[in-house]
Amino acid sequence: MAGAARTGCRECPLGFHATQTVWGEGDLHAPLMLVGEQPGDQEDRQGRPFVGPAGQLLARALEALGWPRERLYVTNALTSSPA
């Protein structure tokens, strides 16, 4: 599916109320990829994955482990890479 078609896709009820596409972010060649379920309201508002309550928990866990988020690839199950 082309980028413009992916961005405006409302083919299923999961994306029907979304206001924007939430792309994955981080290092595309990361040794670790974290996949969440569909973007929540905070992710939809900010256009970024893992920024809501689960993302805040993830941030604390990554900080405790000493793993910089930007060295991982984080995405939602209902997204694709922007390429």
PDB file of N, CA and C in Angstrom:
ATOM      1  N   MET A   1       0.856  -1.176   0.000  1.00  0.00           N
ATOM      2  CA  MET A   1       0.000   0.000   0.000  1.00  0.00           C
ATOM      3  C   MET A   1       0.897   1.232   0.000  1.00  0.00           C
ATOM      4  N   ALA A   2       0.653   2.153  -0.870  1.00  0.00           N
ATOM      5  CA  ALA A   2       1.456   3.368  -0.976  1.00  0.00           C
ATOM      6  C   ALA A   2       1.301   4.230   0.269  1.00  0.00           C
ATOM      7  N   GLY A   3       2.302   5.107   0.515  1.00  0.00           N
ATOM      8  CA  GLY A   3       2.318   5.950   1.714  1.00  0.00           C
ATOM      9  C   GLY A   3       1.055   6.757   1.927  1.00  0.00           C
ATOM     10  N   ALA A   4       0.562   7.417   0.876  1.00  0.00           N
ATOM     11  CA  ALA A   4      -0.646   8.234   1.011  1.00  0.00           C
ATOM     12  C   ALA A   4      -1.846   7.366   1.349  1.00  0.00           C
ATOM     13  N   ALA A   5      -1.923   6.182   0.743  1.00  0.00           N
ATOM     14  CA  ALA A   5      -3.034   5.272   1.029  1.00  0.00           C
ATOM     15  C   ALA A   5      -2.957   4.765   2.455  1.00  0.00           C
ATOM     16  N   ARG A   6      -1.755   4.451   2.944  1.00  0.00           N
ATOM     17  CA  ARG A   6      -1.595   3.994   4.337  1.00  0.00           C
ATOM     18  C   ARG A   6      -1.995   5.088   5.308  1.00  0.00           C
ATOM     19  N   THR A   7      -1.596   6.308   5.024  1.00  0.00           N
ATOM     20  CA  THR A   7      -1.874   7.416   5.923  1.00  0.00           C
ATOM     21  C   THR A   7      -3.359   7.666   6.093  1.00  0.00           C
ATOM     22  N   GLY A   8      -4.131   7.522   5.031  1.00  0.00           N
ATOM     23  CA  GLY A   8      -5.563   7.795   5.098  1.00  0.00           C
ATOM     24  C   GLY A   8      -6.427   6.560   5.226  1.00  0.00           C
ATOM     25  N   CYS A   9      -5.830   5.401   5.442  1.00  0.00           N
ATOM     26  CA  CYS A   9      -6.584   4.144   5.466  1.00  0.00           C
ATOM     27  C   CYS A   9      -7.560   4.099   6.642  1.00  0.00           C
ATOM     28  N   ARG A  10      -8.795   3.800   6.318  1.00  0.00           N
ATOM     29  CA  ARG A  10      -9.829   3.614   7.333  1.00  0.00           C
ATOM     30  C   ARG A  10     -10.625   2.350   6.987  1.00  0.00           C
ATOM     31  N   GLU A  11      -9.926   1.344   6.447  1.00  0.00           N
ATOM     32  CA  GLU A  11     -10.549   0.115   5.965  1.00  0.00           C
ATOM     33  C   GLU A  11     -11.148  -0.736   7.085  1.00  0.00           C
ATOM     34  N   CYS A  12     -10.610  -0.645   8.281  1.00  0.00           N
ATOM     35  CA  CYS A  12     -11.130  -1.470   9.369  1.00  0.00           C
ATOM     36  C   CYS A  12     -11.532  -0.574  10.548  1.00  0.00           C
ATOM     37  N   PRO A  13     -12.330  -1.097  11.457  1.00  0.00           N
ATOM     38  CA  PRO A  13     -12.791  -0.282  12.589  1.00  0.00           C
ATOM     39  C   PRO A  13     -11.674   0.166  13.530  1.00  0.00           C
ATOM     40  N   LEU A  14     -10.525  -0.508  13.505  1.00  0.00           N
ATOM     41  CA  LEU A  14      -9.436  -0.141  14.416  1.00  0.00           C
ATOM     42  C   LEU A  14      -8.897   1.254  14.129  1.00  0.00           C
ATOM     43  N   GLY A  15      -8.870   1.658  12.875  1.00  0.00           N
ATOM     44  CA  GLY A  15      -8.348   2.969  12.533  1.00  0.00           C
ATOM     45  C   GLY A  15      -9.415   3.996  12.211  1.00  0.00           C
ATOM     46  N   PHE A  16     -10.661   3.612  12.356  1.00  0.00           N
ATOM     47  CA  PHE A  16     -11.763   4.476  11.946  1.00  0.00           C
ATOM     48  C   PHE A  16     -11.749   5.837  12.640  1.00  0.00           C
ATOM     49  N   HIS A  17     -11.460   5.872  13.934  1.00  0.00           N
ATOM     50  CA  HIS A  17     -11.502   7.129  14.681  1.00  0.00           C
ATOM     51  C   HIS A  17     -10.138   7.809  14.805  1.00  0.00           C
ATOM     52  N   ALA A  18      -9.119   7.227  14.209  1.00  0.00           N
ATOM     53  CA  ALA A  18      -7.777   7.805  14.290  1.00  0.00           C
ATOM     54  C   ALA A  18      -7.737   9.151  13.569  1.00  0.00           C
ATOM     55  N   THR A  19      -6.942  10.067  14.101  1.00  0.00           N
ATOM     56  CA  THR A  19      -6.793  11.373  13.454  1.00  0.00           C
ATOM     57  C   THR A  19      -5.536  11.436  12.597  1.00  0.00           C
ATOM     58  N   GLN A  20      -4.611  10.486  12.798  1.00  0.00           N
ATOM     59  CA  GLN A  20      -3.381  10.470  12.018  1.00  0.00           C
ATOM     60  C   GLN A  20      -2.733   9.093  12.109  1.00  0.00           C
ATOM     61  N   THR A  21      -1.793   8.863  11.227  1.00  0.00           N
ATOM     62  CA  THR A  21      -1.019   7.629  11.263  1.00  0.00           C
ATOM     63  C   THR A  21       0.076   7.772  12.306  1.00  0.00           C
ATOM     64  N   VAL A  22       0.264   6.743  13.099  1.00  0.00           N
ATOM     65  CA  VAL A  22       1.352   6.731  14.088  1.00  0.00           C
ATOM     66  C   VAL A  22       2.425   5.790  13.551  1.00  0.00           C
ATOM     67  N   TRP A  23       3.495   6.355  13.039  1.00  0.00           N
ATOM     68  CA  TRP A  23       4.588   5.568  12.479  1.00  0.00           C
ATOM     69  C   TRP A  23       5.478   5.038  13.590  1.00  0.00           C
ATOM     70  N   GLY A  24       6.172   3.956  13.303  1.00  0.00           N
ATOM     71  CA  GLY A  24       7.203   3.471  14.212  1.00  0.00           C
ATOM     72  C   GLY A  24       8.350   4.467  14.213  1.00  0.00           C
ATOM     73  N   GLU A  25       9.206   4.377  15.246  1.00  0.00           N
ATOM     74  CA  GLU A  25      10.351   5.286  15.300  1.00  0.00           C
ATOM     75  C   GLU A  25      11.523   4.627  16.000  1.00  0.00           C
ATOM     76  N   GLY A  26      12.685   5.129  15.685  1.00  0.00           N
ATOM     77  CA  GLY A  26      13.909   4.601  16.281  1.00  0.00           C
ATOM     78  C   GLY A  26      14.848   4.095  15.206  1.00  0.00           C
ATOM     79  N   ASP A  27      15.770   3.267  15.634  1.00  0.00           N
ATOM     80  CA  ASP A  27      16.799   2.713  14.756  1.00  0.00           C
ATOM     81  C   ASP A  27      16.219   1.558  13.956  1.00  0.00           C
ATOM     82  N   LEU A  28      16.125   1.716  12.632  1.00  0.00           N
ATOM     83  CA  LEU A  28      15.566   0.661  11.784  1.00  0.00           C
ATOM     84  C   LEU A  28      16.415  -0.610  11.796  1.00  0.00           C
ATOM     85  N   HIS A  29      17.656  -0.506  12.240  1.00  0.00           N
ATOM     86  CA  HIS A  29      18.545  -1.667  12.301  1.00  0.00           C
ATOM     87  C   HIS A  29      18.823  -2.073  13.752  1.00  0.00           C
ATOM     88  N   ALA A  30      17.941  -1.681  14.640  1.00  0.00           N
ATOM     89  CA  ALA A  30      18.112  -1.974  16.067  1.00  0.00           C
ATOM     90  C   ALA A  30      18.084  -3.483  16.325  1.00  0.00           C
ATOM     91  N   PRO A  31      18.839  -3.934  17.309  1.00  0.00           N
ATOM     92  CA  PRO A  31      18.795  -5.353  17.660  1.00  0.00           C
ATOM     93  C   PRO A  31      17.512  -5.729  18.406  1.00  0.00           C
ATOM     94  N   LEU A  32      16.736  -4.733  18.835  1.00  0.00           N
ATOM     95  CA  LEU A  32      15.504  -4.992  19.564  1.00  0.00           C
ATOM     96  C   LEU A  32      14.389  -4.109  19.017  1.00  0.00           C
ATOM     97  N   MET A  33      13.257  -4.746  18.715  1.00  0.00           N
ATOM     98  CA  MET A  33      12.071  -4.039  18.245  1.00  0.00           C
ATOM     99  C   MET A  33      10.947  -4.309  19.233  1.00  0.00           C
ATOM    100  N   LEU A  34      10.300  -3.257  19.707  1.00  0.00           N
ATOM    101  CA  LEU A  34       9.176  -3.395  20.629  1.00  0.00           C
ATOM    102  C   LEU A  34       7.891  -3.059  19.880  1.00  0.00           C
ATOM    103  N   VAL A  35       6.911  -3.947  19.971  1.00  0.00           N
ATOM    104  CA  VAL A  35       5.656  -3.772  19.258  1.00  0.00           C
ATOM    105  C   VAL A  35       4.514  -3.725  20.262  1.00  0.00           C
ATOM    106  N   GLY A  36       3.770  -2.635  20.232  1.00  0.00           N
ATOM    107  CA  GLY A  36       2.596  -2.497  21.081  1.00  0.00           C
ATOM    108  C   GLY A  36       1.344  -2.779  20.268  1.00  0.00           C
ATOM    109  N   GLU A  37       0.211  -2.715  20.923  1.00  0.00           N
ATOM    110  CA  GLU A  37      -1.038  -2.912  20.191  1.00  0.00           C
ATOM    111  C   GLU A  37      -1.382  -1.648  19.428  1.00  0.00           C
ATOM    112  N   GLN A  38      -2.622  -1.439  19.073  1.00  0.00           N
ATOM    113  CA  GLN A  38      -2.975  -0.254  18.293  1.00  0.00           C
ATOM    114  C   GLN A  38      -2.674   1.015  19.080  1.00  0.00           C
ATOM    115  N   PRO A  39      -2.365   2.121  18.391  1.00  0.00           N
ATOM    116  CA  PRO A  39      -2.084   3.377  19.087  1.00  0.00           C
ATOM    117  C   PRO A  39      -3.274   3.820  19.946  1.00  0.00           C
ATOM    118  N   GLY A  40      -2.969   4.292  21.148  1.00  0.00           N
ATOM    119  CA  GLY A  40      -3.999   4.822  22.035  1.00  0.00           C
ATOM    120  C   GLY A  40      -4.252   6.291  21.755  1.00  0.00           C
ATOM    121  N   ASP A  41      -5.036   6.918  22.602  1.00  0.00           N
ATOM    122  CA  ASP A  41      -5.393   8.321  22.366  1.00  0.00           C
ATOM    123  C   ASP A  41      -4.189   9.252  22.414  1.00  0.00           C
ATOM    124  N   GLN A  42      -3.255   9.011  23.334  1.00  0.00           N
ATOM    125  CA  GLN A  42      -2.070   9.871  23.413  1.00  0.00           C
ATOM    126  C   GLN A  42      -1.183   9.707  22.179  1.00  0.00           C
ATOM    127  N   GLU A  43      -1.044   8.472  21.724  1.00  0.00           N
ATOM    128  CA  GLU A  43      -0.252   8.217  20.526  1.00  0.00           C
ATOM    129  C   GLU A  43      -0.901   8.883  19.314  1.00  0.00           C
ATOM    130  N   ASP A  44      -2.213   8.795  19.230  1.00  0.00           N
ATOM    131  CA  ASP A  44      -2.938   9.426  18.128  1.00  0.00           C
ATOM    132  C   ASP A  44      -2.763  10.947  18.156  1.00  0.00           C
ATOM    133  N   ARG A  45      -2.855  11.536  19.325  1.00  0.00           N
ATOM    134  CA  ARG A  45      -2.704  13.004  19.434  1.00  0.00           C
ATOM    135  C   ARG A  45      -1.296  13.461  19.067  1.00  0.00           C
ATOM    136  N   GLN A  46      -0.279  12.710  19.560  1.00  0.00           N
ATOM    137  CA  GLN A  46       1.110  13.130  19.354  1.00  0.00           C
ATOM    138  C   GLN A  46       1.741  12.564  18.088  1.00  0.00           C
ATOM    139  N   GLY A  47       1.114  11.535  17.504  1.00  0.00           N
ATOM    140  CA  GLY A  47       1.655  10.936  16.294  1.00  0.00           C
ATOM    141  C   GLY A  47       2.921  10.134  16.526  1.00  0.00           C
ATOM    142  N   ARG A  48       3.115   9.662  17.756  1.00  0.00           N
ATOM    143  CA  ARG A  48       4.310   8.894  18.126  1.00  0.00           C
ATOM    144  C   ARG A  48       3.895   7.642  18.904  1.00  0.00           C
ATOM    145  N   PRO A  49       4.609   6.530  18.730  1.00  0.00           N
ATOM    146  CA  PRO A  49       4.284   5.312  19.467  1.00  0.00           C
ATOM    147  C   PRO A  49       4.797   5.367  20.909  1.00  0.00           C
ATOM    148  N   PHE A  50       4.107   4.684  21.799  1.00  0.00           N
ATOM    149  CA  PHE A  50       4.519   4.520  23.198  1.00  0.00           C
ATOM    150  C   PHE A  50       4.742   5.855  23.919  1.00  0.00           C
ATOM    151  N   VAL A  51       3.773   6.741  23.869  1.00  0.00           N
ATOM    152  CA  VAL A  51       3.884   7.998  24.608  1.00  0.00           C
ATOM    153  C   VAL A  51       2.804   8.132  25.683  1.00  0.00           C
ATOM    154  N   GLY A  52       1.854   7.218  25.718  1.00  0.00           N
ATOM    155  CA  GLY A  52       0.801   7.228  26.729  1.00  0.00           C
ATOM    156  C   GLY A  52       1.276   6.554  28.006  1.00  0.00           C
ATOM    157  N   PRO A  53       0.364   6.065  28.832  1.00  0.00           N
ATOM    158  CA  PRO A  53       0.729   5.420  30.097  1.00  0.00           C
ATOM    159  C   PRO A  53       1.693   4.245  29.921  1.00  0.00           C
ATOM    160  N   ALA A  54       1.457   3.394  28.921  1.00  0.00           N
ATOM    161  CA  ALA A  54       2.370   2.267  28.692  1.00  0.00           C
ATOM    162  C   ALA A  54       3.748   2.773  28.272  1.00  0.00           C
ATOM    163  N   GLY A  55       3.761   3.837  27.487  1.00  0.00           N
ATOM    164  CA  GLY A  55       5.029   4.423  27.066  1.00  0.00           C
ATOM    165  C   GLY A  55       5.806   5.029  28.221  1.00  0.00           C
ATOM    166  N   GLN A  56       5.100   5.608  29.178  1.00  0.00           N
ATOM    167  CA  GLN A  56       5.771   6.166  30.352  1.00  0.00           C
ATOM    168  C   GLN A  56       6.395   5.044  31.191  1.00  0.00           C
ATOM    169  N   LEU A  57       5.673   3.931  31.307  1.00  0.00           N
ATOM    170  CA  LEU A  57       6.220   2.767  32.012  1.00  0.00           C
ATOM    171  C   LEU A  57       7.430   2.224  31.258  1.00  0.00           C
ATOM    172  N   LEU A  58       7.318   2.152  29.960  1.00  0.00           N
ATOM    173  CA  LEU A  58       8.441   1.703  29.141  1.00  0.00           C
ATOM    174  C   LEU A  58       9.647   2.616  29.324  1.00  0.00           C
ATOM    175  N   ALA A  59       9.434   3.920  29.337  1.00  0.00           N
ATOM    176  CA  ALA A  59      10.536   4.876  29.508  1.00  0.00           C
ATOM    177  C   ALA A  59      11.254   4.646  30.833  1.00  0.00           C
ATOM    178  N   ARG A  60      10.493   4.406  31.896  1.00  0.00           N
ATOM    179  CA  ARG A  60      11.114   4.140  33.205  1.00  0.00           C
ATOM    180  C   ARG A  60      11.907   2.836  33.174  1.00  0.00           C
ATOM    181  N   ALA A  61      11.356   1.815  32.533  1.00  0.00           N
ATOM    182  CA  ALA A  61      12.044   0.524  32.449  1.00  0.00           C
ATOM    183  C   ALA A  61      13.335   0.657  31.633  1.00  0.00           C
ATOM    184  N   LEU A  62      13.260   1.355  30.502  1.00  0.00           N
ATOM    185  CA  LEU A  62      14.458   1.544  29.679  1.00  0.00           C
ATOM    186  C   LEU A  62      15.522   2.335  30.424  1.00  0.00           C
ATOM    187  N   GLU A  63      15.080   3.352  31.163  1.00  0.00           N
ATOM    188  CA  GLU A  63      16.030   4.150  31.949  1.00  0.00           C
ATOM    189  C   GLU A  63      16.709   3.283  33.007  1.00  0.00           C
ATOM    190  N   ALA A  64      15.936   2.444  33.685  1.00  0.00           N
ATOM    191  CA  ALA A  64      16.502   1.562  34.714  1.00  0.00           C
ATOM    192  C   ALA A  64      17.508   0.577  34.108  1.00  0.00           C
ATOM    193  N   LEU A  65      17.268   0.164  32.875  1.00  0.00           N
ATOM    194  CA  LEU A  65      18.167  -0.763  32.197  1.00  0.00           C
ATOM    195  C   LEU A  65      19.364  -0.061  31.563  1.00  0.00           C
ATOM    196  N   GLY A  66      19.265   1.276  31.443  1.00  0.00           N
ATOM    197  CA  GLY A  66      20.322   2.032  30.779  1.00  0.00           C
ATOM    198  C   GLY A  66      20.284   1.892  29.264  1.00  0.00           C
ATOM    199  N   TRP A  67      19.092   1.605  28.723  1.00  0.00           N
ATOM    200  CA  TRP A  67      18.923   1.442  27.279  1.00  0.00           C
ATOM    201  C   TRP A  67      18.301   2.699  26.690  1.00  0.00           C
ATOM    202  N   PRO A  68      18.999   3.433  25.852  1.00  0.00           N
ATOM    203  CA  PRO A  68      18.416   4.611  25.210  1.00  0.00           C
ATOM    204  C   PRO A  68      17.312   4.207  24.227  1.00  0.00           C
ATOM    205  N   ARG A  69      16.163   4.822  24.336  1.00  0.00           N
ATOM    206  CA  ARG A  69      15.032   4.498  23.458  1.00  0.00           C
ATOM    207  C   ARG A  69      15.395   4.637  21.989  1.00  0.00           C
ATOM    208  N   GLU A  70      16.193   5.637  21.653  1.00  0.00           N
ATOM    209  CA  GLU A  70      16.525   5.873  20.252  1.00  0.00           C
ATOM    210  C   GLU A  70      17.380   4.756  19.644  1.00  0.00           C
ATOM    211  N   ARG A  71      17.917   3.872  20.460  1.00  0.00           N
ATOM    212  CA  ARG A  71      18.685   2.730  19.936  1.00  0.00           C
ATOM    213  C   ARG A  71      17.794   1.530  19.648  1.00  0.00           C
ATOM    214  N   LEU A  72      16.500   1.614  20.011  1.00  0.00           N
ATOM    215  CA  LEU A  72      15.525   0.564  19.745  1.00  0.00           C
ATOM    216  C   LEU A  72      14.626   1.012  18.610  1.00  0.00           C
ATOM    217  N   TYR A  73      13.790   0.100  18.135  1.00  0.00           N
ATOM    218  CA  TYR A  73      12.738   0.487  17.203  1.00  0.00           C
ATOM    219  C   TYR A  73      11.420   0.186  17.906  1.00  0.00           C
ATOM    220  N   VAL A  74      10.585   1.183  18.069  1.00  0.00           N
ATOM    221  CA  VAL A  74       9.289   1.004  18.739  1.00  0.00           C
ATOM    222  C   VAL A  74       8.183   1.321  17.737  1.00  0.00           C
ATOM    223  N   THR A  75       7.146   0.499  17.782  1.00  0.00           N
ATOM    224  CA  THR A  75       6.042   0.654  16.832  1.00  0.00           C
ATOM    225  C   THR A  75       4.784   0.056  17.410  1.00  0.00           C
ATOM    226  N   ASN A  76       3.705   0.229  16.719  1.00  0.00           N
ATOM    227  CA  ASN A  76       2.446  -0.387  17.090  1.00  0.00           C
ATOM    228  C   ASN A  76       2.127  -1.486  16.084  1.00  0.00           C
ATOM    229  N   ALA A  77       1.301  -2.416  16.462  1.00  0.00           N
ATOM    230  CA  ALA A  77       0.945  -3.529  15.582  1.00  0.00           C
ATOM    231  C   ALA A  77       0.240  -3.049  14.322  1.00  0.00           C
ATOM    232  N   LEU A  78      -0.395  -1.901  14.379  1.00  0.00           N
ATOM    233  CA  LEU A  78      -1.158  -1.392  13.236  1.00  0.00           C
ATOM    234  C   LEU A  78      -0.450  -0.224  12.575  1.00  0.00           C
ATOM    235  N   THR A  79       0.781  -0.400  12.234  1.00  0.00           N
ATOM    236  CA  THR A  79       1.540   0.646  11.565  1.00  0.00           C
ATOM    237  C   THR A  79       2.568  -0.017  10.671  1.00  0.00           C
ATOM    238  N   SER A  80       3.229   0.762   9.887  1.00  0.00           N
ATOM    239  CA  SER A  80       4.316   0.256   9.060  1.00  0.00           C
ATOM    240  C   SER A  80       5.405   1.308   9.040  1.00  0.00           C
ATOM    241  N   SER A  81       6.560   0.935   8.520  1.00  0.00           N
ATOM    242  CA  SER A  81       7.621   1.928   8.448  1.00  0.00           C
ATOM    243  C   SER A  81       7.282   2.947   7.373  1.00  0.00           C
ATOM    244  N   PRO A  82       7.744   4.179   7.506  1.00  0.00           N
ATOM    245  CA  PRO A  82       7.383   5.226   6.552  1.00  0.00           C
ATOM    246  C   PRO A  82       8.044   5.048   5.187  1.00  0.00           C
ATOM    247  N   ALA A  83       8.961   4.123   5.043  1.00  0.00           N
ATOM    248  CA  ALA A  83       9.672   3.943   3.767  1.00  0.00           C
ATOM    249  C   ALA A  83       8.818   3.254   2.722  1.00  0.00           C
TER     250      ALA A  83
END
